[in-house]
Short mmCIF file of C-alpha atoms in Angstrom, two decimals:
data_model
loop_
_atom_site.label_atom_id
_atom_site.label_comp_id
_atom_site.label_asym_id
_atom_site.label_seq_id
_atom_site.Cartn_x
_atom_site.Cartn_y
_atom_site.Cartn_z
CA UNK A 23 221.93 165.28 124.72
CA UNK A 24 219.06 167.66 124.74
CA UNK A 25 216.61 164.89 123.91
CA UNK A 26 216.27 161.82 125.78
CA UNK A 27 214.77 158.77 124.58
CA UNK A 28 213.09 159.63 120.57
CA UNK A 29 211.33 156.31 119.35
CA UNK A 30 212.28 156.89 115.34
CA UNK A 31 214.10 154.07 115.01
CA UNK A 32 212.44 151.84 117.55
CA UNK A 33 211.11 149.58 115.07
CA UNK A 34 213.95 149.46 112.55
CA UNK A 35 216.45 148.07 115.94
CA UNK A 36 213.95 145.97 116.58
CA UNK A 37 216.19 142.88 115.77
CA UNK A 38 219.54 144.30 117.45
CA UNK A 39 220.34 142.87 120.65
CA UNK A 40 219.85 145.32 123.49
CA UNK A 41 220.30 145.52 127.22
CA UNK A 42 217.71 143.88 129.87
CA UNK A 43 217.82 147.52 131.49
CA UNK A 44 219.80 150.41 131.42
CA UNK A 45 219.22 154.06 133.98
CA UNK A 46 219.51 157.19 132.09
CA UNK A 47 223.28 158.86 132.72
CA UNK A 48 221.45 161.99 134.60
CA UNK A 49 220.11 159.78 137.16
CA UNK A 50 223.74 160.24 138.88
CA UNK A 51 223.50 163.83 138.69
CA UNK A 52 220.19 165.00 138.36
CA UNK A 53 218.09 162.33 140.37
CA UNK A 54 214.95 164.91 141.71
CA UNK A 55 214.37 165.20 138.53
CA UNK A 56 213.08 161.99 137.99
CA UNK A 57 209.73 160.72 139.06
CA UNK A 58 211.86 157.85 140.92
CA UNK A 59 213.05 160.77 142.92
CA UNK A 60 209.22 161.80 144.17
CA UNK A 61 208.11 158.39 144.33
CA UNK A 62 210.93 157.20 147.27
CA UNK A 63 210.13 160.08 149.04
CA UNK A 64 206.10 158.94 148.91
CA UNK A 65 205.32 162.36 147.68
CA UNK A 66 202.34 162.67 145.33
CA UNK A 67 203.17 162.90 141.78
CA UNK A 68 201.53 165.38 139.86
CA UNK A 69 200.54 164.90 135.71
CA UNK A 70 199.02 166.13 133.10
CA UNK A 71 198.03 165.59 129.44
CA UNK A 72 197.55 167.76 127.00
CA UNK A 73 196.23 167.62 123.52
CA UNK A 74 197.50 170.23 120.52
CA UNK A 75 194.20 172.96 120.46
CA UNK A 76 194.68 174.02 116.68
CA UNK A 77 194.95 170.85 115.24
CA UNK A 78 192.54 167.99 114.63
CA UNK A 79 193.68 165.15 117.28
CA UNK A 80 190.65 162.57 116.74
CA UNK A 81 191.35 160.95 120.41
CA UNK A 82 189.17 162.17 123.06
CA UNK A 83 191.39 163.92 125.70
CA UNK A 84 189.56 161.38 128.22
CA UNK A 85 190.95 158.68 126.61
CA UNK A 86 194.82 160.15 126.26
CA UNK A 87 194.70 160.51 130.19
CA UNK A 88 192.99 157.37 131.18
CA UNK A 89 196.18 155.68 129.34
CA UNK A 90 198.37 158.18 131.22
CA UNK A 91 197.37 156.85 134.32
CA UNK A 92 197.33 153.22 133.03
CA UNK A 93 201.04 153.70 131.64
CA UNK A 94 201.97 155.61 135.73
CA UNK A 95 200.25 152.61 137.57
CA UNK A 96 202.44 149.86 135.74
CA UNK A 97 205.42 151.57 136.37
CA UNK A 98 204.52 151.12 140.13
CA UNK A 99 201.89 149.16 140.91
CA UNK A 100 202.02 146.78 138.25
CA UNK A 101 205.79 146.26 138.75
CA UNK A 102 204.53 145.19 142.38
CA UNK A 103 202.39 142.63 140.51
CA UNK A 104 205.40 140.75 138.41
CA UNK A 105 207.03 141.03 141.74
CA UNK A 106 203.67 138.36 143.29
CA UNK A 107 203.09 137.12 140.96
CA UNK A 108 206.86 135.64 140.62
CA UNK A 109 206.31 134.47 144.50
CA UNK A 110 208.64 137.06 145.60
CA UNK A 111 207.07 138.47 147.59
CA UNK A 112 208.90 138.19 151.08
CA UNK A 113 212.71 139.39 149.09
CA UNK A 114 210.77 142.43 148.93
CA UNK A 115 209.08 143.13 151.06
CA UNK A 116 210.23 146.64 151.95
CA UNK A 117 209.59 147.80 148.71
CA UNK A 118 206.06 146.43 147.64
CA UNK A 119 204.33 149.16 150.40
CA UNK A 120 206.44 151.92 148.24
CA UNK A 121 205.69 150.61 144.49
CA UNK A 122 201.61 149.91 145.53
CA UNK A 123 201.39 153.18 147.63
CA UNK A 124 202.35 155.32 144.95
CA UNK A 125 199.70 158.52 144.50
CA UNK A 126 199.09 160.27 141.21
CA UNK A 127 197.13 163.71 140.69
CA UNK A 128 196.32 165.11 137.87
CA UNK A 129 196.10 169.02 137.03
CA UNK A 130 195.41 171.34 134.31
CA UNK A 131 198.71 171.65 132.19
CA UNK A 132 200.59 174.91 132.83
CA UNK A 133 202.80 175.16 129.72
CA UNK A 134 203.69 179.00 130.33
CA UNK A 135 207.45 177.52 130.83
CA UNK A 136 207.15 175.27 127.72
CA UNK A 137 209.20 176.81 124.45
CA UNK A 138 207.03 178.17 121.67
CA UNK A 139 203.60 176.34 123.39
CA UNK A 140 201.35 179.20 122.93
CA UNK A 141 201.58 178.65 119.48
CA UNK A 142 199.80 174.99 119.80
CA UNK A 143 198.25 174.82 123.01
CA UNK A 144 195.45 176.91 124.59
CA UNK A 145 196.24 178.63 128.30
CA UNK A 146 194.04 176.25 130.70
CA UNK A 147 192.44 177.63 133.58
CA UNK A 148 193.69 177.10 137.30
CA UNK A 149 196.59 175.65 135.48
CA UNK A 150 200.06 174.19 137.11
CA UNK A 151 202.98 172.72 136.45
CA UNK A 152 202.95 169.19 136.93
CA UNK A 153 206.11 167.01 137.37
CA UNK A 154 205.43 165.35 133.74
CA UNK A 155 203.53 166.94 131.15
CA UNK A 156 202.35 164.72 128.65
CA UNK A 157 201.67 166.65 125.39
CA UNK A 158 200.00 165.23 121.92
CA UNK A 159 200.58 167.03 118.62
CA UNK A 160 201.84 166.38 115.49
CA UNK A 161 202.43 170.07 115.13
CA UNK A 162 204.60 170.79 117.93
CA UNK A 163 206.22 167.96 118.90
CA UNK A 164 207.48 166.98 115.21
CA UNK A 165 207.39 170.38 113.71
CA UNK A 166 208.50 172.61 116.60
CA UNK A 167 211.42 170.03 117.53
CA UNK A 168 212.22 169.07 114.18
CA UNK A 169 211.01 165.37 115.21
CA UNK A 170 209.98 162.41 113.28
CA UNK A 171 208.35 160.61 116.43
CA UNK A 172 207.74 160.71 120.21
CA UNK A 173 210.59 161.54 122.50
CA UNK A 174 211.17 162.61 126.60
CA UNK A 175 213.05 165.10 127.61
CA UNK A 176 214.22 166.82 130.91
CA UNK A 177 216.62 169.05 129.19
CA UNK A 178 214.41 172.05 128.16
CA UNK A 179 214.67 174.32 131.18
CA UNK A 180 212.83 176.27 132.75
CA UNK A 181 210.17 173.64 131.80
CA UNK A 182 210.03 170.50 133.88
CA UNK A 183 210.34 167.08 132.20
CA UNK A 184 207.72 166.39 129.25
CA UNK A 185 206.74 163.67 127.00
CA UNK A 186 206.00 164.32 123.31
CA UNK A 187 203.69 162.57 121.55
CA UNK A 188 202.55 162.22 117.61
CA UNK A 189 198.91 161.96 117.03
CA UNK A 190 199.36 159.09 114.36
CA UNK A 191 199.09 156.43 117.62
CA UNK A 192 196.19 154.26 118.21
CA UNK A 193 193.82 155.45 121.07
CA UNK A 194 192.42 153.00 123.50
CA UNK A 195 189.49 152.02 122.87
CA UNK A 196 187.71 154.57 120.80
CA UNK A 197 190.34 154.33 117.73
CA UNK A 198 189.30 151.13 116.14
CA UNK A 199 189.93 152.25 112.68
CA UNK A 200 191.10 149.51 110.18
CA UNK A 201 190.91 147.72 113.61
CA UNK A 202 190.53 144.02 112.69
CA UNK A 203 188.34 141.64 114.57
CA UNK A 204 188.77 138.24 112.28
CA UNK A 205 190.04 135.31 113.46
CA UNK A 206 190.16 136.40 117.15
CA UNK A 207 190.00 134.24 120.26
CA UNK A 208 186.87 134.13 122.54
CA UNK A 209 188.84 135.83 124.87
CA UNK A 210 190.35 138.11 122.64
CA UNK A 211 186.56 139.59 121.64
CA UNK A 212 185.63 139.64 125.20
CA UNK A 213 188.71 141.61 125.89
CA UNK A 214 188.04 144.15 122.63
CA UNK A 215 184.49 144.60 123.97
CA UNK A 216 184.93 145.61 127.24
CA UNK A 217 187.99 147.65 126.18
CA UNK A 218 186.86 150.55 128.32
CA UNK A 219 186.44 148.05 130.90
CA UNK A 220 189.65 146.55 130.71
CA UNK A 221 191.70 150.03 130.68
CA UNK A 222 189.73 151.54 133.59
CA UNK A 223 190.34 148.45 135.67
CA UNK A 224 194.14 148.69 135.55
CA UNK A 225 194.04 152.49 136.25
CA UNK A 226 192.46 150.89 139.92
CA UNK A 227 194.85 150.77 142.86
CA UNK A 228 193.59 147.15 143.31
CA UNK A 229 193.94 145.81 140.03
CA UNK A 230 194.86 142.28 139.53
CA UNK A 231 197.88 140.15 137.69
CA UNK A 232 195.13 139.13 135.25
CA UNK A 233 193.80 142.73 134.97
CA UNK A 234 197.29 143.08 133.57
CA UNK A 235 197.37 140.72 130.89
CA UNK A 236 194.03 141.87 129.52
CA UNK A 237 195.25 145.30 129.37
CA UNK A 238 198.31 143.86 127.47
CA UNK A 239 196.91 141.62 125.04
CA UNK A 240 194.25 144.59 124.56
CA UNK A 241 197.16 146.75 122.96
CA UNK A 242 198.24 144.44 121.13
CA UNK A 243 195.12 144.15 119.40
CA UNK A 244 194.85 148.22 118.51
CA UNK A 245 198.67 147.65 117.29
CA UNK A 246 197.37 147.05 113.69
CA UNK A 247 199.69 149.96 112.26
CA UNK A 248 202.29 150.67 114.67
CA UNK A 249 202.14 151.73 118.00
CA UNK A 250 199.36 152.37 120.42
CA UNK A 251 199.22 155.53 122.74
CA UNK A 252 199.06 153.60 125.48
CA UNK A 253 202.33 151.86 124.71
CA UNK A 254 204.52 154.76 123.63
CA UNK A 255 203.42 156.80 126.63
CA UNK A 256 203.71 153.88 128.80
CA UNK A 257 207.73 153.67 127.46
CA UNK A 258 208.05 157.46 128.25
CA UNK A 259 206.85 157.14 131.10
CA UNK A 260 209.59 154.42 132.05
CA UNK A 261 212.33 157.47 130.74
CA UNK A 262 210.18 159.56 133.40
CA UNK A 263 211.22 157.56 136.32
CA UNK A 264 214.77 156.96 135.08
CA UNK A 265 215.31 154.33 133.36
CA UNK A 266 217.00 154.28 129.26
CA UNK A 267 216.14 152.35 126.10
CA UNK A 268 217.10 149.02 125.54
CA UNK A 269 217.33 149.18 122.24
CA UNK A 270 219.78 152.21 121.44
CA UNK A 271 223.06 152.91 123.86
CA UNK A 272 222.26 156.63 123.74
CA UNK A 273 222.02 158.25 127.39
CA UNK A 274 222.55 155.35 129.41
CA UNK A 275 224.59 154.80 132.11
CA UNK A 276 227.12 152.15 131.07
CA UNK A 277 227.56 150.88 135.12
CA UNK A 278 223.97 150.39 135.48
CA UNK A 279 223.14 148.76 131.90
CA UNK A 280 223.48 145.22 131.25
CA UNK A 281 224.20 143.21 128.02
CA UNK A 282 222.34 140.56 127.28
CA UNK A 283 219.57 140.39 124.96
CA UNK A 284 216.13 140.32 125.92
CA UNK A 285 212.30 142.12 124.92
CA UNK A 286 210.77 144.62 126.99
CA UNK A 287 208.65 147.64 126.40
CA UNK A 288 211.66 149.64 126.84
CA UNK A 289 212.87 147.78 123.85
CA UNK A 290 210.20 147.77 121.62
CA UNK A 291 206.76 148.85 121.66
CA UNK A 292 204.96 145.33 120.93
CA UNK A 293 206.27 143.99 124.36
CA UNK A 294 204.54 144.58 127.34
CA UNK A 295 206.17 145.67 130.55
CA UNK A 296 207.92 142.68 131.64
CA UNK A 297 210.78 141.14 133.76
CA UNK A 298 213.77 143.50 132.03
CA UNK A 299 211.78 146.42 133.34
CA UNK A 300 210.73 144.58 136.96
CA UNK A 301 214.94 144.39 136.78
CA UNK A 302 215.30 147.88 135.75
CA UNK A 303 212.86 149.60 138.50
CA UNK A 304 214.02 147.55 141.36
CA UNK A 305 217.36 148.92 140.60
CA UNK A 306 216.63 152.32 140.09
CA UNK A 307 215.26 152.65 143.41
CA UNK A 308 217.68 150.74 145.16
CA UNK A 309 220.09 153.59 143.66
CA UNK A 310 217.48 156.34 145.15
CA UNK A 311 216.84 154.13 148.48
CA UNK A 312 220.50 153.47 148.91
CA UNK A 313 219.52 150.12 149.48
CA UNK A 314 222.44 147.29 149.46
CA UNK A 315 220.55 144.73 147.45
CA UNK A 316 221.42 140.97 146.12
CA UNK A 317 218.99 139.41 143.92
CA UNK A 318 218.96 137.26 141.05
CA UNK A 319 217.03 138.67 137.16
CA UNK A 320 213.12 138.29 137.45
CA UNK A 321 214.02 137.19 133.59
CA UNK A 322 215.27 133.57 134.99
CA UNK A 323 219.10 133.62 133.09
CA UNK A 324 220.84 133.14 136.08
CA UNK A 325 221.97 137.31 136.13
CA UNK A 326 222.07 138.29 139.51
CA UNK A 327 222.62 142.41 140.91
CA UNK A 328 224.69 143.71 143.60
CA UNK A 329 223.30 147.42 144.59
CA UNK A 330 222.01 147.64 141.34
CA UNK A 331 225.45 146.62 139.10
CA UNK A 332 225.53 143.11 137.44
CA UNK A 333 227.56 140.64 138.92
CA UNK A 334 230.44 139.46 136.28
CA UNK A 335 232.92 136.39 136.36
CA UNK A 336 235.15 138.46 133.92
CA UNK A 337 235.15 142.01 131.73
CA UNK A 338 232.36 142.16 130.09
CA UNK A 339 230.82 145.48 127.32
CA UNK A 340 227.75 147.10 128.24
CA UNK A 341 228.11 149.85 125.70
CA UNK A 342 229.43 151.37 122.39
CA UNK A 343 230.07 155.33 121.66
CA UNK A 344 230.73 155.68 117.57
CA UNK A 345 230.93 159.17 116.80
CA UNK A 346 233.49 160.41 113.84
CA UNK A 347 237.23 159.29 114.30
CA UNK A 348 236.12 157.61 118.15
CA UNK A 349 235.12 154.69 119.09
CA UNK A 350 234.34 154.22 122.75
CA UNK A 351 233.74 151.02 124.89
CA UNK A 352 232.66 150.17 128.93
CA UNK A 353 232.70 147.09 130.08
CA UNK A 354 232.10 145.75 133.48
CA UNK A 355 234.40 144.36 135.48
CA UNK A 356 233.95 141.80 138.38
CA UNK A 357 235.49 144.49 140.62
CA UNK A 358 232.95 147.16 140.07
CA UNK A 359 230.30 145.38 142.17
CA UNK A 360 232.29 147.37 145.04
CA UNK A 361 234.66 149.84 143.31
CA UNK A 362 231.74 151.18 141.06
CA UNK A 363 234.08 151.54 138.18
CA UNK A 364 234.51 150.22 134.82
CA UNK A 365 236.83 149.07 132.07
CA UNK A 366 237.15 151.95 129.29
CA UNK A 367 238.86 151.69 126.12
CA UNK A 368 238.66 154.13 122.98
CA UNK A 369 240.51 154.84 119.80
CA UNK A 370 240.56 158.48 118.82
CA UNK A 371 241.62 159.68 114.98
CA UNK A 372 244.18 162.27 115.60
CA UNK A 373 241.55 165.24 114.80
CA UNK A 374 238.95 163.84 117.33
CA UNK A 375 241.04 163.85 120.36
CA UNK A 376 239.16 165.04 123.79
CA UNK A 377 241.02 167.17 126.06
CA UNK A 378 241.79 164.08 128.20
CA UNK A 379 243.52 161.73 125.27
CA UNK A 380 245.45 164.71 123.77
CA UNK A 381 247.09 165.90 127.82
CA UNK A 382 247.90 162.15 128.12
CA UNK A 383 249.43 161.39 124.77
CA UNK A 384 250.89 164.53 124.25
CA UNK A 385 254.43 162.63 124.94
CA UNK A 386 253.77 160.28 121.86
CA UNK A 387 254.94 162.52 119.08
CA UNK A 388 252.97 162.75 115.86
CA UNK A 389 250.18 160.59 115.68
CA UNK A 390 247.27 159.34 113.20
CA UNK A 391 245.41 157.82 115.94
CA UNK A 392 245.05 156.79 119.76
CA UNK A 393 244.10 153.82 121.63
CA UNK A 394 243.79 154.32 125.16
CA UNK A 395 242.64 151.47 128.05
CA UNK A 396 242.03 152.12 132.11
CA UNK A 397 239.38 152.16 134.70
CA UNK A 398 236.97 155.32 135.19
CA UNK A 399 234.69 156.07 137.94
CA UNK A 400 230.96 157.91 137.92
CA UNK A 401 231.48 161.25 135.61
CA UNK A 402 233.97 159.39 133.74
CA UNK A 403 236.56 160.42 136.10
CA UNK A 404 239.95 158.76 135.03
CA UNK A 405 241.95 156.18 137.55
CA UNK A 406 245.05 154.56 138.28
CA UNK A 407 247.75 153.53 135.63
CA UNK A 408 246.36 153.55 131.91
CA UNK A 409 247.71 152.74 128.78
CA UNK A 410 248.18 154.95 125.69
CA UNK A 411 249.26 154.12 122.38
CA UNK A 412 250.01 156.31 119.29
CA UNK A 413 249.72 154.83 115.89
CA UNK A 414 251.91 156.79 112.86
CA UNK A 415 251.60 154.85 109.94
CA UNK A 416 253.06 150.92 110.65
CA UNK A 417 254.82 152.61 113.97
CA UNK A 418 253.57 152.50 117.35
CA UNK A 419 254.64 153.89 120.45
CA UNK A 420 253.34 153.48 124.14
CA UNK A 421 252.78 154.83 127.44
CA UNK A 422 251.90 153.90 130.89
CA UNK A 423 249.91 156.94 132.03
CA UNK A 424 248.90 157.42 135.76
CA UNK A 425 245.96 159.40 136.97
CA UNK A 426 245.58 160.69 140.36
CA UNK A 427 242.22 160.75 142.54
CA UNK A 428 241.18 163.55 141.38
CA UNK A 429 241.35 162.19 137.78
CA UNK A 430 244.32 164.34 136.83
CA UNK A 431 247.66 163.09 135.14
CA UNK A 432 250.24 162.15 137.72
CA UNK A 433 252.93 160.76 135.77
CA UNK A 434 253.69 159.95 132.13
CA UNK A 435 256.09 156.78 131.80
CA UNK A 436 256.81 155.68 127.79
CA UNK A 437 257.44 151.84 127.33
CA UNK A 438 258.36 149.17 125.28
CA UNK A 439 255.58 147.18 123.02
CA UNK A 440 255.95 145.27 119.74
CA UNK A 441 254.02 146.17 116.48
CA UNK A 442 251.95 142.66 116.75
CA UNK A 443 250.84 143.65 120.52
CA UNK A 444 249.83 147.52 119.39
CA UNK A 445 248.22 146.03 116.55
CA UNK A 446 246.26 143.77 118.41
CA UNK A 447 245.00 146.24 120.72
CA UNK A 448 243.84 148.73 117.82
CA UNK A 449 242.11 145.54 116.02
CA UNK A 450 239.95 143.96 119.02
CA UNK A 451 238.22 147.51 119.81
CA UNK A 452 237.44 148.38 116.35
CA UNK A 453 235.97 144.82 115.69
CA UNK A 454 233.50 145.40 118.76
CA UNK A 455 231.50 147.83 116.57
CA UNK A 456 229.97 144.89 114.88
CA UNK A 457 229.67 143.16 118.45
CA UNK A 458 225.59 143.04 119.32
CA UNK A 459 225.92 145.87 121.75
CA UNK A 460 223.44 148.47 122.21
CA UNK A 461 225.07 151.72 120.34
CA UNK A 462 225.35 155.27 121.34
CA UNK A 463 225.89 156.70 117.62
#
């Protein structure tokens, strides 16, 4: 995919069930890009922002970065607070030092690299590139991308990674337009008038639990049509560091995704940062730390992680693919805590058939579709004995396919299967694109 994590339809799969966490596919084979990358290796990481120069953006360019930095210091230090403030302290203890050490710098934004940017953005002096650019127009990210909202991408070489943003987002604090202050809490006016206050303080290396909440239920209170800046670039940010969206199946790495509902800012935009992304980071730098890690969800429902893989009594989906004539599932199995493999299934129309299917099933004869079930590893790299079968019309016809190490066909073996066992095969994939799965479409 070129883009990575668009929030269009954030709000309308709001009520879909979604995944606790999920890394981005690219983590597995393009990990220094990520800021997860920089941060393991307790290198400084560099950002800037960037607001569109010939068009009117009413927040101050102060503001848009103060959030920045907010939205960077909760994907590290304030993941080291849930982890406290949970009493958990001690279980990790080797990597609070790394999530509260964390070093930001900001720099003038160098978009020289950037497609098209001289057309919306001003050359800044003693510019550089930073290792996320975070850029705010209306005007190039919707109109030069052909966008309808805010997305991340690290696909736009020779550009590093960037974050678009629209300018239609509440700024913190000076945006208090239609901005309601009826029927508040004391706490809740103390909190909007010290807004400044309140956003500064969690922008602090030492700022507290409670400095968290504030800052929380302060965005919620400049949510009053949509989404505030500090909240979409906060979710970017989490794409940034590696981690997918939990509320769409669409770059994320089935073997490090999990399937049970929950909320989460990586869900939806109302949510604060909370356990499903304490999960998520954890994870992602136990993948960059190659740290062997057991531990149990900070979301209390009993899901506990093995080097960053959920632990499974029996298969269970992480993830759809629907595209025209395929259907695609992964599902975890309790083997891939160690094998790092999964449980794939698809079934292919005969016009849709990948190069893979079609080598396999060539032996099948005439077909209007195929179903197809093994186990892939990383890269989708096909394993062992797998089963094909060809549907023509009511007839069906099977093989029992093996796949060397290298992911290559070995051996092509037909066999014997009844209409009612085909059938049943075709049915129970097909009726798994109404499951609640997250959905790559």
């Amino acid at each position: 995919m070129k883009f990575l994590c668009g929030l269009s339809f954030l709000f309308a799969s709001a009520v879909a069930a979604a995944a606790p966490f999920g890394h981005l596919e690219n983590v597995s084979t393009q990990r220094a890009v990520f800021l997860a990358d920089k941060l393991v290796q307790k290198q400084p990481i560099t950002y800037c922002v960037q607001k569109g120069d010939f068009e009117t953006v009413t927040a101050s360019l102060a503001d848009l970065t103060l959030q920045t930095k907010a939205a960077l210091n909760e994907w590290t230090r304030g993941v080291a607070l849930h982890i406290e403030a949970a009493g958990r302290s001690k279980e990790f203890a080797g990597l609070l030092p790394l999530l509260k050490g964390a070093k930001f710098t900001e720099v003038p934004c160098d978009l020289s690299k950037h497609p098209a940017a001289g057309a919306f953005f001003l050359a800044r002096k003693n510019a550089q590139e930073a290792d996320i650019t975070v850029l705010a127009s209306a005007a190039y990210c919707a109109g030069h991308f052909h966008r309808t909202s805010s997305f991340y991408t690290e696909q736009m070489p020779p550009a590093k990674p960037f974050i678009c943003l629209q300018t239609r987002y509440a700024s913190i604090p000076s945006d208090k337009e239609n901005l309601s202050q009826t029927g508040l809490s004391d706490e809740q006016k103390d909190i909007l008038a010290n807004a400044q206050k309140v956003l500064s303080r969690t922008t602090a290396p030492d700022y507290s639990s409670d400095d968290q909440r504030r800052l929380w239920v302060l965005n919620r209170l400049y949510s009053y049509d949509g989404p505030t800046y500090l909240a979409a670039v906060t979710h970017e940010m989490g794409h940034a560091f590696g981690l997918a969206d939990e509320y769409t199946g669409l770059s994320v790495d089935p073997l490090y995704k999990t399937a049970e509902p929950v909320s989460g800012l990586m869900k939806r935009l109302y949510d604060p940062l909370g356990c499903s992304e304490v999960d998520g980071m954890i994870t992602l730098l136990d993948r960059y730390t190659h740290t062997a890690r057991t531990f149990t969800s900070f979301c209390g429902d009993g899901i506990t992680f093995v080097s960053g893989v959920q632990q499974v009594a029996k298969n269970t989906p992480t993830k759809l693919r629907v595209r025209p004539g395929v259907l695609e599932r992964w599902s975890l199995m309790p083997a891939s805590l160690t094998t790092k493999a999964m449980l794939y299934e698809s079934v292919r129309q005969s016009d849709a058939l990948d190069d893979a299917t079609r080598t396999a099933a060539a032996s099948l004869g005439e077909a209007d579709e195929i179903y197809s079930r093994g186990i892939v590893k990383a890269g989708e790299i096909r394993q062992g004995f797998w089963l094909f079968i060809a549907r023509h019309g009511k007839q069906y016809r099977a093989a029992r396919v093996q796949y060397n190490a290298s992911g290559r066909v070995a051996q092509v073996r037909p066999i014997k299967i009844t209409r009612a066992q085909a059938a049943k095969y075709f049915a129970e994939i097909k009726a798994a694109e109404k499951s609640p799965l997250s959905v790559d479409k």
